[in-house]
Coordinates of C-alpha atoms in Angstrom, one line a residue:
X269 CA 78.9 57.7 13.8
X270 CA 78.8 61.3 13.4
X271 CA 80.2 61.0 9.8
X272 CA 77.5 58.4 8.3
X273 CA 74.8 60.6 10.2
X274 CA 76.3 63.2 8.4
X275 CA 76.7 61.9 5.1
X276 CA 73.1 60.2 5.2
X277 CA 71.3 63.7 5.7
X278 CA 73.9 64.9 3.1
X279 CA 72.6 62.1 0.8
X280 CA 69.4 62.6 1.5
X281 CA 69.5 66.6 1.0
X282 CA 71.1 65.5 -2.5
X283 CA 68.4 63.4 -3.6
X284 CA 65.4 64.9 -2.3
X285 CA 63.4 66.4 -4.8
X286 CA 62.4 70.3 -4.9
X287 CA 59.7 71.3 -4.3
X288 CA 57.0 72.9 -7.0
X289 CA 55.7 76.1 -6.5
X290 CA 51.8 76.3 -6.0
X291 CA 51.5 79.3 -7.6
X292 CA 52.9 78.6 -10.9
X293 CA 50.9 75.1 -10.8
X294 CA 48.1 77.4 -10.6
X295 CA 48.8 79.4 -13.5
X296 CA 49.3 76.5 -16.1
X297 CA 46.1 74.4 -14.8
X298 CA 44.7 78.0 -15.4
X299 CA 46.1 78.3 -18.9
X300 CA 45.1 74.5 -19.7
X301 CA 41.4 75.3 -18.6
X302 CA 41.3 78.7 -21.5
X303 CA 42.6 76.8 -24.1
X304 CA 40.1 74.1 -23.8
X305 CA 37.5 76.5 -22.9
X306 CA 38.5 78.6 -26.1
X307 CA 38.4 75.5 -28.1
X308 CA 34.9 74.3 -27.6
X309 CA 33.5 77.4 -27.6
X310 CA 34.7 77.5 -31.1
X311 CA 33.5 73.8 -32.0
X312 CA 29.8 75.4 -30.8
X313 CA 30.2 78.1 -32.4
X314 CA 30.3 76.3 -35.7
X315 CA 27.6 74.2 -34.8
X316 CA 25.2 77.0 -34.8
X317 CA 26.3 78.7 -37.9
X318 CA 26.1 75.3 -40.0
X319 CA 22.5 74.8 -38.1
X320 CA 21.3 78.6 -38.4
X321 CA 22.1 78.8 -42.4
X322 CA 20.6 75.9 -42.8
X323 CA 17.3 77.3 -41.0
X324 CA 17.6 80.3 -43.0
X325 CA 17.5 78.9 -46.7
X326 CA 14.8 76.4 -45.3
X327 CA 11.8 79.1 -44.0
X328 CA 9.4 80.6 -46.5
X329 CA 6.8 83.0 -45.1
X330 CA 4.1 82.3 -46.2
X331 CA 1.5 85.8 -47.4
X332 CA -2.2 84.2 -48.0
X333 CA -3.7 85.7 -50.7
X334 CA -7.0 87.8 -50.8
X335 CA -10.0 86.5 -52.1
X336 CA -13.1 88.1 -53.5
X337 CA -16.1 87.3 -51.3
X338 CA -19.8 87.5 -52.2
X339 CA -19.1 88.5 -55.5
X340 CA -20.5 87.3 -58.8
X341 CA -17.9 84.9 -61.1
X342 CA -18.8 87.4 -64.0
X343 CA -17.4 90.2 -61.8
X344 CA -14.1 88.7 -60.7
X345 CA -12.3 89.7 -63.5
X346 CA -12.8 93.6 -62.4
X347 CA -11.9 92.6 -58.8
X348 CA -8.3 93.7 -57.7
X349 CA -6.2 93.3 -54.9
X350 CA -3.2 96.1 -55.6
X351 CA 0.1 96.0 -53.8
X352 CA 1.7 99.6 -54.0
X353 CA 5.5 99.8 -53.8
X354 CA 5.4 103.4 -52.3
X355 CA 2.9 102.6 -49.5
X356 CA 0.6 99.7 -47.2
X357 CA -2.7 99.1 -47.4
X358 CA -2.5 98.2 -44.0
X359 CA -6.1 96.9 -43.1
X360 CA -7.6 97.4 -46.5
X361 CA -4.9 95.3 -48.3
X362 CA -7.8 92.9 -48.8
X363 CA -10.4 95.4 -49.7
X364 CA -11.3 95.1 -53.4
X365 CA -10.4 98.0 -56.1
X366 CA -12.0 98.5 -59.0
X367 CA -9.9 100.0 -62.5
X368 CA -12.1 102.6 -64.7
X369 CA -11.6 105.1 -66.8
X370 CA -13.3 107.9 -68.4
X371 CA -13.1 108.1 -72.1
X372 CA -14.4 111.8 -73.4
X373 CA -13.7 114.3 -75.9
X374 CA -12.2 118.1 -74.6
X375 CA -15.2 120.8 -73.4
X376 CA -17.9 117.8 -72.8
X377 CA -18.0 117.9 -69.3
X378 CA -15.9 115.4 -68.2
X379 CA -14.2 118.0 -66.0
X380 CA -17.1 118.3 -63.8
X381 CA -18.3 114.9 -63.9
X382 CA -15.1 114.0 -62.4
X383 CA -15.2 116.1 -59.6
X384 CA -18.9 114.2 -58.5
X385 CA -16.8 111.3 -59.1
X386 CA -14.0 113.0 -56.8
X387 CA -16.5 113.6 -54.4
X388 CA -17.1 110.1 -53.6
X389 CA -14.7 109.0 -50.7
X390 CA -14.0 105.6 -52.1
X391 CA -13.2 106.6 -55.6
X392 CA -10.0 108.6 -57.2
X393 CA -10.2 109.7 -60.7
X394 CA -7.0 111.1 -61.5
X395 CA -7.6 113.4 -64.0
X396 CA -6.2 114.2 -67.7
X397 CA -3.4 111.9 -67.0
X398 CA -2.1 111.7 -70.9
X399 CA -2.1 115.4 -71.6
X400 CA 1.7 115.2 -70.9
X401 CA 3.3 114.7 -74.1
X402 CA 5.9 111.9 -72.2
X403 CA 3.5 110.0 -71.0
X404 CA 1.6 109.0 -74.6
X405 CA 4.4 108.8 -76.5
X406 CA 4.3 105.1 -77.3
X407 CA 1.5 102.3 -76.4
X408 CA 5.0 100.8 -73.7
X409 CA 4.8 104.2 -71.9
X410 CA 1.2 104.7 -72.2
X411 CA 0.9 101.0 -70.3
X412 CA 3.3 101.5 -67.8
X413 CA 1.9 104.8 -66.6
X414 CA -1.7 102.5 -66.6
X415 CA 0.2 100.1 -64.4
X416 CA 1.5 102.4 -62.3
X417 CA -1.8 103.9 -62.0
X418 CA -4.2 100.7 -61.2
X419 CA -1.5 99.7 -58.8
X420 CA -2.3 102.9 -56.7
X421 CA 1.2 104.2 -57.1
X422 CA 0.2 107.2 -59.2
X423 CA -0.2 110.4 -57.1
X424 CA -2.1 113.2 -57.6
X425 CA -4.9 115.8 -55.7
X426 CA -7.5 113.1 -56.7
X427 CA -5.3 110.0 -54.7
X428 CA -7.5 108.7 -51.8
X429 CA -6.3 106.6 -48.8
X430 CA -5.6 103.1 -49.0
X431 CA -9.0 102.5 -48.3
X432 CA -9.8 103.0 -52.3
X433 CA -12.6 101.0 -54.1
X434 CA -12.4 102.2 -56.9
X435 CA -9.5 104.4 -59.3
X436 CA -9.6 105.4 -62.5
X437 CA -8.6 108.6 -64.7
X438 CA -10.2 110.8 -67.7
X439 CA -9.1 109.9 -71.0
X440 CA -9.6 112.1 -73.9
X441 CA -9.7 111.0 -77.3
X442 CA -7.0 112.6 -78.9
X443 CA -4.8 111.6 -76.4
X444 CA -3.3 108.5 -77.4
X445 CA -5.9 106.6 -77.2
X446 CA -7.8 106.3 -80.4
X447 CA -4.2 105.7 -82.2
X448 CA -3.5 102.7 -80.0
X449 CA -6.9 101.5 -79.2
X450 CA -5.9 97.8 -80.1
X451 CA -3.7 97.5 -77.5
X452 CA -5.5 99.7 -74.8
X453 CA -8.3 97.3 -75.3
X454 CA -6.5 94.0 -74.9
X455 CA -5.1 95.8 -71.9
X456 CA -8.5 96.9 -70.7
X457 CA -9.9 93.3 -71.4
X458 CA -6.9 91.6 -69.5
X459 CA -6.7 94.4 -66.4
X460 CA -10.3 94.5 -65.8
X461 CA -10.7 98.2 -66.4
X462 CA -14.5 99.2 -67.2
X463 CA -15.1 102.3 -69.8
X464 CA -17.3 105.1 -68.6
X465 CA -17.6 107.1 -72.0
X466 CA -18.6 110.5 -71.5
X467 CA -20.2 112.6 -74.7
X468 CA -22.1 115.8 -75.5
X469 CA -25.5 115.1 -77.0
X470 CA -25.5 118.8 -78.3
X471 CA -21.7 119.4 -80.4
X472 CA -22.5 122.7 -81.4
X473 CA -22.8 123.7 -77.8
X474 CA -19.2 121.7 -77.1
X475 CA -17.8 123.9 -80.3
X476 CA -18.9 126.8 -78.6
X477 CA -17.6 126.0 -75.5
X478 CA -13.7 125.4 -77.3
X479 CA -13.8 128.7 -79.1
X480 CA -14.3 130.4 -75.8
X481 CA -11.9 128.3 -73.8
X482 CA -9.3 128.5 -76.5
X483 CA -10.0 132.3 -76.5
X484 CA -9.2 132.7 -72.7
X485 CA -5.7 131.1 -73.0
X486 CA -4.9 133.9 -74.3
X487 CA -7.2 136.9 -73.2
X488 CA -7.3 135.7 -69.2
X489 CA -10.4 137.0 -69.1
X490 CA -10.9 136.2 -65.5
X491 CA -8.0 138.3 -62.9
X492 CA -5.9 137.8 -66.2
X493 CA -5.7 134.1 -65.2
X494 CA -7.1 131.1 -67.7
X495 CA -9.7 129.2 -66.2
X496 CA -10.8 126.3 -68.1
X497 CA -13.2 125.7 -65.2
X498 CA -14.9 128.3 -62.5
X499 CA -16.1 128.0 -58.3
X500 CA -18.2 131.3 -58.7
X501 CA -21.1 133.0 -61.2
X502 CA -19.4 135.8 -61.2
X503 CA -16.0 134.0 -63.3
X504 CA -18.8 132.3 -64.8
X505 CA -19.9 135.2 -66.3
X506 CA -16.9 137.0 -67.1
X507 CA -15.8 134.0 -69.4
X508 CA -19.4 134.0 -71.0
X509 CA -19.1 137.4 -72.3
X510 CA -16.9 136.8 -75.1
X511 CA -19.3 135.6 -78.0
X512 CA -17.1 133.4 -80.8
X513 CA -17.5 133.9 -84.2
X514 CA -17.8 130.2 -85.9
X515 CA -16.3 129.2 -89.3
X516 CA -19.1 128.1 -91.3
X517 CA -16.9 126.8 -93.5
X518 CA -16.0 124.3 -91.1
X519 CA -18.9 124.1 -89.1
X520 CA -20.5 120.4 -90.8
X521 CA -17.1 119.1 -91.3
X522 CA -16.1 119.2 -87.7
X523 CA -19.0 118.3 -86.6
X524 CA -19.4 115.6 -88.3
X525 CA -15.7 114.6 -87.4
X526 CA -16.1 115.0 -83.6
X527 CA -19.5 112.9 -84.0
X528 CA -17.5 110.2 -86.2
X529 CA -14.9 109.9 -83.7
X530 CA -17.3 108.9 -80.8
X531 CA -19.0 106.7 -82.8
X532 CA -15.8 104.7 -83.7
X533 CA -14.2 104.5 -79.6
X534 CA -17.7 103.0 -78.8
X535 CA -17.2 100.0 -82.0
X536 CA -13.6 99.8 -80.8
X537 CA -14.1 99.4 -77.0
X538 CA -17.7 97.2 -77.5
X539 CA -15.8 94.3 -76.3
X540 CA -15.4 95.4 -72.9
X541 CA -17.5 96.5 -69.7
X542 CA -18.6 100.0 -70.0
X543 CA -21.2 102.2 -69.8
X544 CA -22.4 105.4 -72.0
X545 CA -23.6 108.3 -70.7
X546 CA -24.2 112.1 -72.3
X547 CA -23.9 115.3 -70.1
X548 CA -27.2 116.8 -71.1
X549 CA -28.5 113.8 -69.6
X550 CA -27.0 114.0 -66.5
X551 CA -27.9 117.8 -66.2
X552 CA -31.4 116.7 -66.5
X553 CA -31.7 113.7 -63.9
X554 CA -28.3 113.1 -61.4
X555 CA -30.0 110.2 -60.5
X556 CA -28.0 108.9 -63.4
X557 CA -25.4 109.2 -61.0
X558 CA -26.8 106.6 -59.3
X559 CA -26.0 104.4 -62.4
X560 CA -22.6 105.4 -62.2
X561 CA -22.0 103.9 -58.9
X562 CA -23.5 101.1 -58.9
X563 CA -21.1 100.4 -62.1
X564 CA -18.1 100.6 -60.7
X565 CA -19.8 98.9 -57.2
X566 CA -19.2 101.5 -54.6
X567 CA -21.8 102.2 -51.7
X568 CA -24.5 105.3 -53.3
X569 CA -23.8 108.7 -52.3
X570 CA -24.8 112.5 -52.6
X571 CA -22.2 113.3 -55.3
X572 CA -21.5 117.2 -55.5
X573 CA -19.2 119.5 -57.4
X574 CA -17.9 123.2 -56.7
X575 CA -18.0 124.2 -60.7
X576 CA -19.9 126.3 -61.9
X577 CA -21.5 126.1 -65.5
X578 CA -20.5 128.6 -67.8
X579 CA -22.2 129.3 -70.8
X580 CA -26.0 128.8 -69.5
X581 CA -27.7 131.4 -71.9
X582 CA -29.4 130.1 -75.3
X583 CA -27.2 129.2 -78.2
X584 CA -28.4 132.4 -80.1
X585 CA -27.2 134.5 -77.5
X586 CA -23.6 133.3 -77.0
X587 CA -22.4 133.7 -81.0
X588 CA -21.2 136.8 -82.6
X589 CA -22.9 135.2 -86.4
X590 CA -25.5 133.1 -85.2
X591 CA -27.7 134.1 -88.3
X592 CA -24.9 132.6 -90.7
X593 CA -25.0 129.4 -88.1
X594 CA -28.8 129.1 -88.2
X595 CA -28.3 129.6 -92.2
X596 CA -25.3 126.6 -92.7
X597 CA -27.1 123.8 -90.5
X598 CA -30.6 124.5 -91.3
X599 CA -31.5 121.1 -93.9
X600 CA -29.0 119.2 -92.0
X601 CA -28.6 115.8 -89.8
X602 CA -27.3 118.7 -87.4
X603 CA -30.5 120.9 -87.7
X604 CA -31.5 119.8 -84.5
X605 CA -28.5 121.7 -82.5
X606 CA -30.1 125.1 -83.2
X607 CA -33.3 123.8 -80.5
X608 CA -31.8 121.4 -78.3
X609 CA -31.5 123.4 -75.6
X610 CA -31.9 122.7 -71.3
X611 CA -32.4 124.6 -68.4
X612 CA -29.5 124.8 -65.5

């Protein structure tokens, strides 16, 4: 009885099972739940990289343009709205621009009449920007430097704030612009940039006025610096000292050429929106400036410059051979230079 009771819990120690341990159940219920965690974390990760591309190539933002309000359809043309590369608008992005320039001939004021323009806090004229050589030396680079400069991304002491209404430059004649006036005038015509031409009634005065500048270059009259333009009557009288001695020779052949040439930029540029004014004129009555500002549509303002006028004196007084002068264009269509004089 002893022996089957024996055997039986011998039997049943044999085929009893043993016993798991709970802590290694733990650790592969553990591992189960990481690998199926890992793997649908991956399955939404996925998701929301097919979904977020697909947003990506699907959005367009959408910039709404600027329009011109309250303004005439004949002006529209000369309305801009410029987007500079190198800098925001910020709040005037929308603010209209207007593209000029300045056409002239050297010594016939333009200097000065740029600096009343200069004055003006909505308008940058941005001076002789094609008297560097680079800049002229074919109509491509000539038009780029214009695009660069109606876009507001040309900078110089003249460049206002963002706030701009109206930017332009001063253009002399011989600088590129009567060789490749076809295309400047397409461009002008196609751009919307209006033509402020700028002459000298009087050319004997203007010739004057290049014999003595040209002079200085080299004398320095002034501190031994050149000064092309002066802030004080006391420059202004240092420069007007030197009295030039005019080739007679020459005198009705480059007159006449100077004359021709302004005569020919107005035929060539007729097509577009300008306006022609004369120094002498503006000397007499600034109101003229007036003119000017309502042209290019900026609010009228007391325009002022810090020059100083040079040669103020009458003609006979500032040339060394004024007799031989008086002699060569007495009988002529340029008679009338000898009288035509103003007061300053």
């Amino acid at each position: 009885m002893a022996d089957d009771f024996c055997l039986f819990s011998k039997d049943s120690f044999i085929i009893k099972p043993p016993k798991a341990s709970p802590m290694m159940l733990r650790m592969v219920v553990l591992i189960f739940a990481m690998v199926c965690g890992v793997y649908i974390c991956s399955i939404g990760l996925k998701q929301i990289g097919v979904h977020s591309s697909g947003r990506i190539v699907s959005v367009h933002v959408v910039e709404k343009p600027c329009e011109a309000t309250d303004i005439e359809p004949s002006e529209k043309p000369y309305v801009h709205f410029p987007k500079p590369k190198t800098f925001s608008r910020v709040e005037c992005a929308c603010n209209p621009v207007r593209n000029f320039a300045i056409l002239s001939t050297q010594r016939s004021g333009s200097g000065w009449f740029e600096t009343l323009l200069n004055s003006h806090m909505n308008i940058s004229s941005n001076g002789e920007i094609f008297s560097v050589k680079v800049r002229k030396s074919n109509v491509s680079t000539i038009l780029d430097t214009l695009d660069k400069l109606y876009n507001l991304d040309f900078f110089t002491s003249a460049s206002k704030n963002e706030c701009t209404a109206a930017v332009g430059l001063k253009w002399m004649l011989n600088q590129g612009l009567m060789q490749n006036h076809e295309q400047i005038v397409e461009y002008f015509k196609t751009k919307g940039v209006s033509a402020i031409f700028l002459f000298r009634r009087n050319l004997l005065r203007r010739m004057i006025s290049m014999l003595a500048n040209s002079y200085d270059q080299s004398a320095k009259l002034v501190n031994g610096t050149h000064k092309s333009h002066v802030h004080s009557p006391k420059e202004a009288e240092m420069l007007a000292s030197y009295k030039p001695t005019i080739n007679t020779t020459l005198l009705i052949p480059n007159l006449k050429q100077v004359d021709n040439m302004a005569i020919k930029v107005v035929q060539y540029f007729n097509s577009t929106r300008h306006i022609i004014l004369f120094y002498e004129d503006i000397i007499k009555n600034q109101t003229i400036l007036n003119d000017v500002q309502d042209f290019l549509k900026v609010p009228r303002r007391d325009l002022y410059s810090r020059q100083v006028k040079i040669h103020k004196g009458t003609l006979s007084s500032q040339v060394e051979n004024w007799v031989d002068v008086e002699k060569t264009l007495k009988g002529t269509p340029y008679e009338s230079f000898l009288h035509a004089d103003y007061k300053i």
